[in-house]
Amino acid sequence: MLLDAFVSRHGEAFSFSREHSCKFAKQIAGDFNPIHDVDAKRFCVPGDLLFSYLLTRYGVSQQLRCQFSGMVNADTLLHCRVATNQIQVCDELGKVYLTIDFSGEHSHDLEVIEPLFQDYVQFSGQNFPHILQPLMAEQGVMIHPLRPLVIYESMTLSFEQLPISKPKLNLAASKLEVEGKRGNVTLSFILSEAGKQIGKGEKRMILSNLQPYDEFQMQQMVAEYNNRKLSASYKAP
């Protein structure tokens, strides 16, 4: 299984190291956010890694909603509380980091699930600068260049029919709603199979510490991000 290289299992519990999280972010998701660097002071396990692991472990449903409620630190021992139509990821103290609600038909077919989450996390990892920068420019705001904070809030999937082969994901629409120094981003996408739409989805993020848009500062942020991406490509095995 693809994700075996990125998770440590401890019986029914599991955890993610800094090294595995960083490798997943850069090599699978194409996400070069410094918060996922091995040596980051404020480190966070990628939400897409946690979500992808749950898909491979529990399968995908016709209706699925994933709600994040906390950032996972490296090596935090996690376990799942499983109810009829819900899965909660908790630590040993009972703190909930992620809740998935699901309904409808269900599939455990990894030949469908693995391409699905790979396509999704690669789409998700391209949020900055490709999608977010034009949205921020349009609204006249930007994340703080010294304290950028983009929080992954939730994601939904809705299938008219579950895929039986590799599905394809494409962005359908994007919007940014600004409320003071906070921004709410919604990315809508469609899922297709053999050229036919079979479902749709939505990713929501929160932007904090917004300030007036400055093209020079933004281009510096984009250049720094691209340099990080280039540097990581040279270091990749």
PDB file of C-alpha atoms in Angstrom:
ATOM      1  CA  MET A   1       0.000   0.000   0.000  1.00  0.00           C
ATOM      2  CA  LEU A   2       1.321   3.439  -0.986  1.00  0.00           C
ATOM      3  CA  LEU A   3       0.980   5.015   2.475  1.00  0.00           C
ATOM      4  CA  ASP A   4       2.849   2.265   4.322  1.00  0.00           C
ATOM      5  CA  ALA A   5       6.015   4.332   3.931  1.00  0.00           C
ATOM      6  CA  PHE A   6       4.480   7.362   5.684  1.00  0.00           C
ATOM      7  CA  VAL A   7       2.796   5.980   8.807  1.00  0.00           C
ATOM      8  CA  SER A   8       4.001   4.149  11.934  1.00  0.00           C
ATOM      9  CA  ARG A   9       1.544   1.630  13.349  1.00  0.00           C
ATOM     10  CA  HIS A  10       1.320   0.662  17.018  1.00  0.00           C
ATOM     11  CA  GLY A  11      -1.332  -2.045  17.132  1.00  0.00           C
ATOM     12  CA  GLU A  12      -4.599  -0.236  16.368  1.00  0.00           C
ATOM     13  CA  ALA A  13      -2.967   3.142  17.037  1.00  0.00           C
ATOM     14  CA  PHE A  14      -0.775   5.058  14.594  1.00  0.00           C
ATOM     15  CA  SER A  15       1.489   8.106  14.342  1.00  0.00           C
ATOM     16  CA  PHE A  16       3.384  10.223  11.804  1.00  0.00           C
ATOM     17  CA  SER A  17       7.016  11.295  12.168  1.00  0.00           C
ATOM     18  CA  ARG A  18       8.473  14.590  11.000  1.00  0.00           C
ATOM     19  CA  GLU A  19      10.476  12.790   8.318  1.00  0.00           C
ATOM     20  CA  HIS A  20       7.504  10.857   6.948  1.00  0.00           C
ATOM     21  CA  SER A  21       5.232  13.914   7.036  1.00  0.00           C
ATOM     22  CA  CYS A  22       7.779  16.077   5.235  1.00  0.00           C
ATOM     23  CA  LYS A  23       8.375  13.423   2.590  1.00  0.00           C
ATOM     24  CA  PHE A  24       4.637  12.998   1.950  1.00  0.00           C
ATOM     25  CA  ALA A  25       4.073  16.754   1.681  1.00  0.00           C
ATOM     26  CA  LYS A  26       6.866  17.332  -0.812  1.00  0.00           C
ATOM     27  CA  GLN A  27       6.956  14.113  -2.842  1.00  0.00           C
ATOM     28  CA  ILE A  28       3.277  13.070  -2.922  1.00  0.00           C
ATOM     29  CA  ALA A  29       1.290  16.280  -2.433  1.00  0.00           C
ATOM     30  CA  GLY A  30       3.719  18.787  -3.934  1.00  0.00           C
ATOM     31  CA  ASP A  31       3.142  20.933  -0.811  1.00  0.00           C
ATOM     32  CA  PHE A  32       6.130  23.067   0.213  1.00  0.00           C
ATOM     33  CA  ASN A  33       4.553  24.863   3.159  1.00  0.00           C
ATOM     34  CA  PRO A  34       7.392  25.374   5.712  1.00  0.00           C
ATOM     35  CA  ILE A  35       5.111  24.149   8.512  1.00  0.00           C
ATOM     36  CA  HIS A  36       5.756  20.610   7.197  1.00  0.00           C
ATOM     37  CA  ASP A  37       9.568  20.923   7.149  1.00  0.00           C
ATOM     38  CA  VAL A  38      11.487  18.443   9.280  1.00  0.00           C
ATOM     39  CA  ASP A  39      13.101  21.253  11.296  1.00  0.00           C
ATOM     40  CA  ALA A  40      10.057  23.557  11.509  1.00  0.00           C
ATOM     41  CA  LYS A  41       9.575  25.125  14.965  1.00  0.00           C
ATOM     42  CA  ARG A  42       5.812  25.071  14.516  1.00  0.00           C
ATOM     43  CA  PHE A  43       5.527  21.685  12.850  1.00  0.00           C
ATOM     44  CA  CYS A  44       2.254  20.122  11.728  1.00  0.00           C
ATOM     45  CA  VAL A  45       1.475  16.746  10.152  1.00  0.00           C
ATOM     46  CA  PRO A  46      -0.203  17.443   6.763  1.00  0.00           C
ATOM     47  CA  GLY A  47      -3.959  17.186   7.058  1.00  0.00           C
ATOM     48  CA  ASP A  48      -4.010  15.497   3.658  1.00  0.00           C
ATOM     49  CA  LEU A  49      -1.755  12.724   4.976  1.00  0.00           C
ATOM     50  CA  LEU A  50      -4.117  12.045   7.865  1.00  0.00           C
ATOM     51  CA  PHE A  51      -7.158  12.118   5.583  1.00  0.00           C
ATOM     52  CA  SER A  52      -5.507   9.867   2.965  1.00  0.00           C
ATOM     53  CA  TYR A  53      -4.526   7.318   5.597  1.00  0.00           C
ATOM     54  CA  LEU A  54      -8.113   7.121   6.838  1.00  0.00           C
ATOM     55  CA  LEU A  55      -9.388   6.549   3.293  1.00  0.00           C
ATOM     56  CA  THR A  56      -7.022   3.617   2.790  1.00  0.00           C
ATOM     57  CA  ARG A  57      -7.899   2.188   6.210  1.00  0.00           C
ATOM     58  CA  TYR A  58     -11.677   2.648   6.211  1.00  0.00           C
ATOM     59  CA  GLY A  59     -12.585   3.163   2.549  1.00  0.00           C
ATOM     60  CA  VAL A  60     -14.493   5.851   0.685  1.00  0.00           C
ATOM     61  CA  SER A  61     -18.235   6.529   0.850  1.00  0.00           C
ATOM     62  CA  GLN A  62     -20.736   8.032  -1.541  1.00  0.00           C
ATOM     63  CA  GLN A  63     -21.186  11.020   0.810  1.00  0.00           C
ATOM     64  CA  LEU A  64     -18.234  12.054   2.922  1.00  0.00           C
ATOM     65  CA  ARG A  65     -17.400  15.105   5.045  1.00  0.00           C
ATOM     66  CA  CYS A  66     -14.023  15.629   6.713  1.00  0.00           C
ATOM     67  CA  GLN A  67     -13.800  18.294   9.470  1.00  0.00           C
ATOM     68  CA  PHE A  68     -10.462  19.295  11.020  1.00  0.00           C
ATOM     69  CA  SER A  69     -10.420  20.554  14.609  1.00  0.00           C
ATOM     70  CA  GLY A  70      -6.717  20.638  15.512  1.00  0.00           C
ATOM     71  CA  MET A  71      -3.176  20.388  14.176  1.00  0.00           C
ATOM     72  CA  VAL A  72      -1.392  17.062  14.766  1.00  0.00           C
ATOM     73  CA  ASN A  73       2.157  17.170  16.113  1.00  0.00           C
ATOM     74  CA  ALA A  74       4.829  14.707  15.028  1.00  0.00           C
ATOM     75  CA  ASP A  75       4.814  11.307  16.760  1.00  0.00           C
ATOM     76  CA  THR A  76       1.457  11.938  18.469  1.00  0.00           C
ATOM     77  CA  LEU A  77      -0.114   8.545  19.131  1.00  0.00           C
ATOM     78  CA  LEU A  78      -3.546   8.530  17.504  1.00  0.00           C
ATOM     79  CA  HIS A  79      -6.469   6.157  17.496  1.00  0.00           C
ATOM     80  CA  CYS A  80      -9.901   6.092  15.856  1.00  0.00           C
ATOM     81  CA  ARG A  81     -13.302   6.105  17.523  1.00  0.00           C
ATOM     82  CA  VAL A  82     -15.613   4.428  15.022  1.00  0.00           C
ATOM     83  CA  ALA A  83     -19.400   4.806  15.142  1.00  0.00           C
ATOM     84  CA  THR A  84     -22.071   3.802  12.618  1.00  0.00           C
ATOM     85  CA  ASN A  85     -21.601   6.782  10.304  1.00  0.00           C
ATOM     86  CA  GLN A  86     -18.656   8.605  11.841  1.00  0.00           C
ATOM     87  CA  ILE A  87     -14.937   8.262  12.536  1.00  0.00           C
ATOM     88  CA  GLN A  88     -13.074  10.495  14.993  1.00  0.00           C
ATOM     89  CA  VAL A  89      -9.287  10.657  15.225  1.00  0.00           C
ATOM     90  CA  CYS A  90      -8.180  11.287  18.812  1.00  0.00           C
ATOM     91  CA  ASP A  91      -5.027  11.280  20.896  1.00  0.00           C
ATOM     92  CA  GLU A  92      -4.546   9.404  24.165  1.00  0.00           C
ATOM     93  CA  LEU A  93      -6.168  12.255  26.118  1.00  0.00           C
ATOM     94  CA  GLY A  94      -9.273  12.162  23.955  1.00  0.00           C
ATOM     95  CA  LYS A  95      -8.575  15.358  22.001  1.00  0.00           C
ATOM     96  CA  VAL A  96     -10.277  15.154  18.591  1.00  0.00           C
ATOM     97  CA  TYR A  97      -8.236  16.251  15.559  1.00  0.00           C
ATOM     98  CA  LEU A  98     -10.408  15.069  12.696  1.00  0.00           C
ATOM     99  CA  THR A  99     -13.993  13.897  12.238  1.00  0.00           C
ATOM    100  CA  ILE A 100     -15.286  12.101   9.139  1.00  0.00           C
ATOM    101  CA  ASP A 101     -19.024  11.677   8.605  1.00  0.00           C
ATOM    102  CA  PHE A 102     -20.121   9.319   5.844  1.00  0.00           C
ATOM    103  CA  SER A 103     -23.192   7.744   4.300  1.00  0.00           C
ATOM    104  CA  GLY A 104     -24.362   5.873   1.214  1.00  0.00           C
ATOM    105  CA  GLU A 105     -22.514   3.158  -0.678  1.00  0.00           C
ATOM    106  CA  HIS A 106     -19.031   2.245   0.475  1.00  0.00           C
ATOM    107  CA  SER A 107     -15.874   0.950  -1.217  1.00  0.00           C
ATOM    108  CA  HIS A 108     -12.549  -0.432   0.043  1.00  0.00           C
ATOM    109  CA  ASP A 109     -11.038  -0.822  -3.436  1.00  0.00           C
ATOM    110  CA  LEU A 110      -7.476   0.528  -3.135  1.00  0.00           C
ATOM    111  CA  GLU A 111      -7.095   0.594  -6.921  1.00  0.00           C
ATOM    112  CA  VAL A 112      -9.680   3.391  -6.853  1.00  0.00           C
ATOM    113  CA  ILE A 113      -8.887   4.954  -3.460  1.00  0.00           C
ATOM    114  CA  GLU A 114      -5.140   5.435  -3.959  1.00  0.00           C
ATOM    115  CA  PRO A 115      -5.438   7.311  -7.296  1.00  0.00           C
ATOM    116  CA  LEU A 116      -8.317   9.332  -5.794  1.00  0.00           C
ATOM    117  CA  PHE A 117      -6.375  10.618  -2.807  1.00  0.00           C
ATOM    118  CA  GLN A 118      -3.207  11.108  -4.879  1.00  0.00           C
ATOM    119  CA  ASP A 119      -5.121  13.311  -7.315  1.00  0.00           C
ATOM    120  CA  TYR A 120      -6.797  15.177  -4.458  1.00  0.00           C
ATOM    121  CA  VAL A 121      -3.655  15.889  -2.409  1.00  0.00           C
ATOM    122  CA  GLN A 122      -1.774  17.046  -5.511  1.00  0.00           C
ATOM    123  CA  PHE A 123      -4.650  19.423  -6.249  1.00  0.00           C
ATOM    124  CA  SER A 124      -4.704  20.462  -2.599  1.00  0.00           C
ATOM    125  CA  GLY A 125      -0.939  21.016  -2.486  1.00  0.00           C
ATOM    126  CA  GLN A 126      -1.118  23.532  -5.340  1.00  0.00           C
ATOM    127  CA  ASN A 127      -3.266  25.997  -3.393  1.00  0.00           C
ATOM    128  CA  PHE A 128      -0.415  28.485  -3.064  1.00  0.00           C
ATOM    129  CA  PRO A 129       0.472  30.303  -5.179  1.00  0.00           C
ATOM    130  CA  HIS A 130      -1.557  29.015  -8.125  1.00  0.00           C
ATOM    131  CA  ILE A 131      -5.051  29.445  -6.665  1.00  0.00           C
ATOM    132  CA  LEU A 132      -4.705  31.617  -3.559  1.00  0.00           C
ATOM    133  CA  GLN A 133      -2.524  34.375  -5.006  1.00  0.00           C
ATOM    134  CA  PRO A 134      -5.040  35.438  -7.721  1.00  0.00           C
ATOM    135  CA  LEU A 135      -7.897  35.277  -5.170  1.00  0.00           C
ATOM    136  CA  MET A 136      -6.033  37.483  -2.711  1.00  0.00           C
ATOM    137  CA  ALA A 137      -5.076  39.971  -5.436  1.00  0.00           C
ATOM    138  CA  GLU A 138      -8.720  40.163  -6.530  1.00  0.00           C
ATOM    139  CA  GLN A 139      -9.887  40.912  -2.969  1.00  0.00           C
ATOM    140  CA  GLY A 140      -7.008  43.286  -2.176  1.00  0.00           C
ATOM    141  CA  VAL A 141      -5.707  41.288   0.793  1.00  0.00           C
ATOM    142  CA  MET A 142      -2.852  38.883   1.499  1.00  0.00           C
ATOM    143  CA  ILE A 143      -1.572  36.607   4.226  1.00  0.00           C
ATOM    144  CA  HIS A 144       1.146  38.096   6.404  1.00  0.00           C
ATOM    145  CA  PRO A 145       4.535  37.463   4.705  1.00  0.00           C
ATOM    146  CA  LEU A 146       6.298  36.853   8.034  1.00  0.00           C
ATOM    147  CA  ARG A 147       3.481  34.960   9.747  1.00  0.00           C
ATOM    148  CA  PRO A 148       1.490  33.250   6.977  1.00  0.00           C
ATOM    149  CA  LEU A 149      -1.324  31.167   8.383  1.00  0.00           C
ATOM    150  CA  VAL A 150      -3.561  29.001   6.186  1.00  0.00           C
ATOM    151  CA  ILE A 151      -5.742  26.556   8.117  1.00  0.00           C
ATOM    152  CA  TYR A 152      -7.311  23.508   6.466  1.00  0.00           C
ATOM    153  CA  GLU A 153     -10.886  23.529   7.782  1.00  0.00           C
ATOM    154  CA  SER A 154     -12.911  20.877   5.943  1.00  0.00           C
ATOM    155  CA  MET A 155     -13.444  18.843   2.800  1.00  0.00           C
ATOM    156  CA  THR A 156     -16.491  17.125   1.321  1.00  0.00           C
ATOM    157  CA  LEU A 157     -16.960  14.492  -1.366  1.00  0.00           C
ATOM    158  CA  SER A 158     -20.259  13.594  -2.993  1.00  0.00           C
ATOM    159  CA  PHE A 159     -20.554  10.853  -5.628  1.00  0.00           C
ATOM    160  CA  GLU A 160     -23.552  10.181  -7.818  1.00  0.00           C
ATOM    161  CA  GLN A 161     -21.945   6.761  -8.139  1.00  0.00           C
ATOM    162  CA  LEU A 162     -18.728   5.479  -6.638  1.00  0.00           C
ATOM    163  CA  PRO A 163     -15.893   5.176  -9.169  1.00  0.00           C
ATOM    164  CA  ILE A 164     -14.837   1.733 -10.383  1.00  0.00           C
ATOM    165  CA  SER A 165     -11.628   2.936 -12.033  1.00  0.00           C
ATOM    166  CA  LYS A 166      -9.227   5.839 -11.599  1.00  0.00           C
ATOM    167  CA  PRO A 167     -11.272   9.059 -11.125  1.00  0.00           C
ATOM    168  CA  LYS A 168     -10.082  12.467 -12.333  1.00  0.00           C
ATOM    169  CA  LEU A 169     -10.320  15.659 -10.285  1.00  0.00           C
ATOM    170  CA  ASN A 170     -10.560  19.178 -11.764  1.00  0.00           C
ATOM    171  CA  LEU A 171     -11.065  22.583 -10.160  1.00  0.00           C
ATOM    172  CA  ALA A 172     -14.525  24.010 -10.951  1.00  0.00           C
ATOM    173  CA  ALA A 173     -14.619  27.282  -8.978  1.00  0.00           C
ATOM    174  CA  SER A 174     -12.790  29.196  -6.264  1.00  0.00           C
ATOM    175  CA  LYS A 175     -13.743  32.112  -4.036  1.00  0.00           C
ATOM    176  CA  LEU A 176     -12.395  34.135  -1.111  1.00  0.00           C
ATOM    177  CA  GLU A 177     -14.716  35.900   1.331  1.00  0.00           C
ATOM    178  CA  VAL A 178     -13.010  38.460   3.571  1.00  0.00           C
ATOM    179  CA  GLU A 179     -14.167  39.247   7.110  1.00  0.00           C
ATOM    180  CA  GLY A 180     -11.758  41.756   8.636  1.00  0.00           C
ATOM    181  CA  LYS A 181      -8.396  40.020   9.048  1.00  0.00           C
ATOM    182  CA  ARG A 182      -9.873  36.615   8.294  1.00  0.00           C
ATOM    183  CA  GLY A 183     -10.561  35.071   4.914  1.00  0.00           C
ATOM    184  CA  ASN A 184     -12.721  32.060   4.074  1.00  0.00           C
ATOM    185  CA  VAL A 185     -11.624  30.189   0.952  1.00  0.00           C
ATOM    186  CA  THR A 186     -13.848  27.693  -0.849  1.00  0.00           C
ATOM    187  CA  LEU A 187     -12.482  25.532  -3.661  1.00  0.00           C
ATOM    188  CA  SER A 188     -15.045  23.527  -5.606  1.00  0.00           C
ATOM    189  CA  PHE A 189     -14.028  20.623  -7.832  1.00  0.00           C
ATOM    190  CA  ILE A 190     -15.628  17.955  -9.970  1.00  0.00           C
ATOM    191  CA  LEU A 191     -14.814  14.255 -10.172  1.00  0.00           C
ATOM    192  CA  SER A 192     -15.092  12.401 -13.458  1.00  0.00           C
ATOM    193  CA  GLU A 193     -14.560   8.890 -14.769  1.00  0.00           C
ATOM    194  CA  ALA A 194     -14.006   8.125 -18.466  1.00  0.00           C
ATOM    195  CA  GLY A 195     -14.943  11.718 -19.267  1.00  0.00           C
ATOM    196  CA  LYS A 196     -18.255  11.609 -17.378  1.00  0.00           C
ATOM    197  CA  GLN A 197     -18.882  13.586 -14.189  1.00  0.00           C
ATOM    198  CA  ILE A 198     -19.660  11.217 -11.331  1.00  0.00           C
ATOM    199  CA  GLY A 199     -19.272  13.505  -8.343  1.00  0.00           C
ATOM    200  CA  LYS A 200     -18.148  16.778  -6.850  1.00  0.00           C
ATOM    201  CA  GLY A 201     -16.295  18.090  -3.836  1.00  0.00           C
ATOM    202  CA  GLU A 202     -15.337  21.147  -1.869  1.00  0.00           C
ATOM    203  CA  LYS A 203     -12.325  22.181   0.186  1.00  0.00           C
ATOM    204  CA  ARG A 204     -12.526  25.006   2.753  1.00  0.00           C
ATOM    205  CA  MET A 205      -9.620  26.907   4.266  1.00  0.00           C
ATOM    206  CA  ILE A 206      -9.214  29.824   6.662  1.00  0.00           C
ATOM    207  CA  LEU A 207      -6.678  32.598   6.056  1.00  0.00           C
ATOM    208  CA  SER A 208      -5.619  34.515   9.156  1.00  0.00           C
ATOM    209  CA  ASN A 209      -3.638  37.713   9.811  1.00  0.00           C
ATOM    210  CA  LEU A 210      -4.733  39.276   6.532  1.00  0.00           C
ATOM    211  CA  GLN A 211      -3.252  42.610   5.512  1.00  0.00           C
ATOM    212  CA  PRO A 212      -3.632  44.912   2.472  1.00  0.00           C
ATOM    213  CA  TYR A 213      -2.355  43.354  -0.728  1.00  0.00           C
ATOM    214  CA  ASP A 214       1.157  44.381  -1.750  1.00  0.00           C
ATOM    215  CA  GLU A 215       2.335  43.082  -5.122  1.00  0.00           C
ATOM    216  CA  PHE A 216       6.042  43.386  -4.288  1.00  0.00           C
ATOM    217  CA  GLN A 217       5.701  41.451  -1.018  1.00  0.00           C
ATOM    218  CA  MET A 218       3.519  38.862  -2.711  1.00  0.00           C
ATOM    219  CA  GLN A 219       6.032  38.276  -5.488  1.00  0.00           C
ATOM    220  CA  GLN A 220       8.730  37.836  -2.850  1.00  0.00           C
ATOM    221  CA  MET A 221       6.585  35.177  -1.158  1.00  0.00           C
ATOM    222  CA  VAL A 222       5.969  33.420  -4.482  1.00  0.00           C
ATOM    223  CA  ALA A 223       9.692  33.517  -5.329  1.00  0.00           C
ATOM    224  CA  GLU A 224      10.601  32.102  -1.919  1.00  0.00           C
ATOM    225  CA  TYR A 225       8.036  29.328  -2.326  1.00  0.00           C
ATOM    226  CA  ASN A 226       9.341  28.448  -5.783  1.00  0.00           C
ATOM    227  CA  ASN A 227      12.921  28.421  -4.479  1.00  0.00           C
ATOM    228  CA  ARG A 228      11.878  26.020  -1.704  1.00  0.00           C
ATOM    229  CA  LYS A 229      10.253  23.795  -4.304  1.00  0.00           C
ATOM    230  CA  LEU A 230      13.353  23.833  -6.516  1.00  0.00           C
ATOM    231  CA  SER A 231      15.643  23.127  -3.577  1.00  0.00           C
ATOM    232  CA  ALA A 232      13.498  20.196  -2.444  1.00  0.00           C
ATOM    233  CA  SER A 233      13.561  18.690  -5.950  1.00  0.00           C
ATOM    234  CA  TYR A 234      17.360  18.636  -5.839  1.00  0.00           C
ATOM    235  CA  LYS A 235      17.349  16.922  -2.431  1.00  0.00           C
ATOM    236  CA  ALA A 236      14.777  14.281  -3.336  1.00  0.00           C
ATOM    237  CA  PRO A 237      16.179  10.738  -3.599  1.00  0.00           C
TER     238      PRO A 237
END
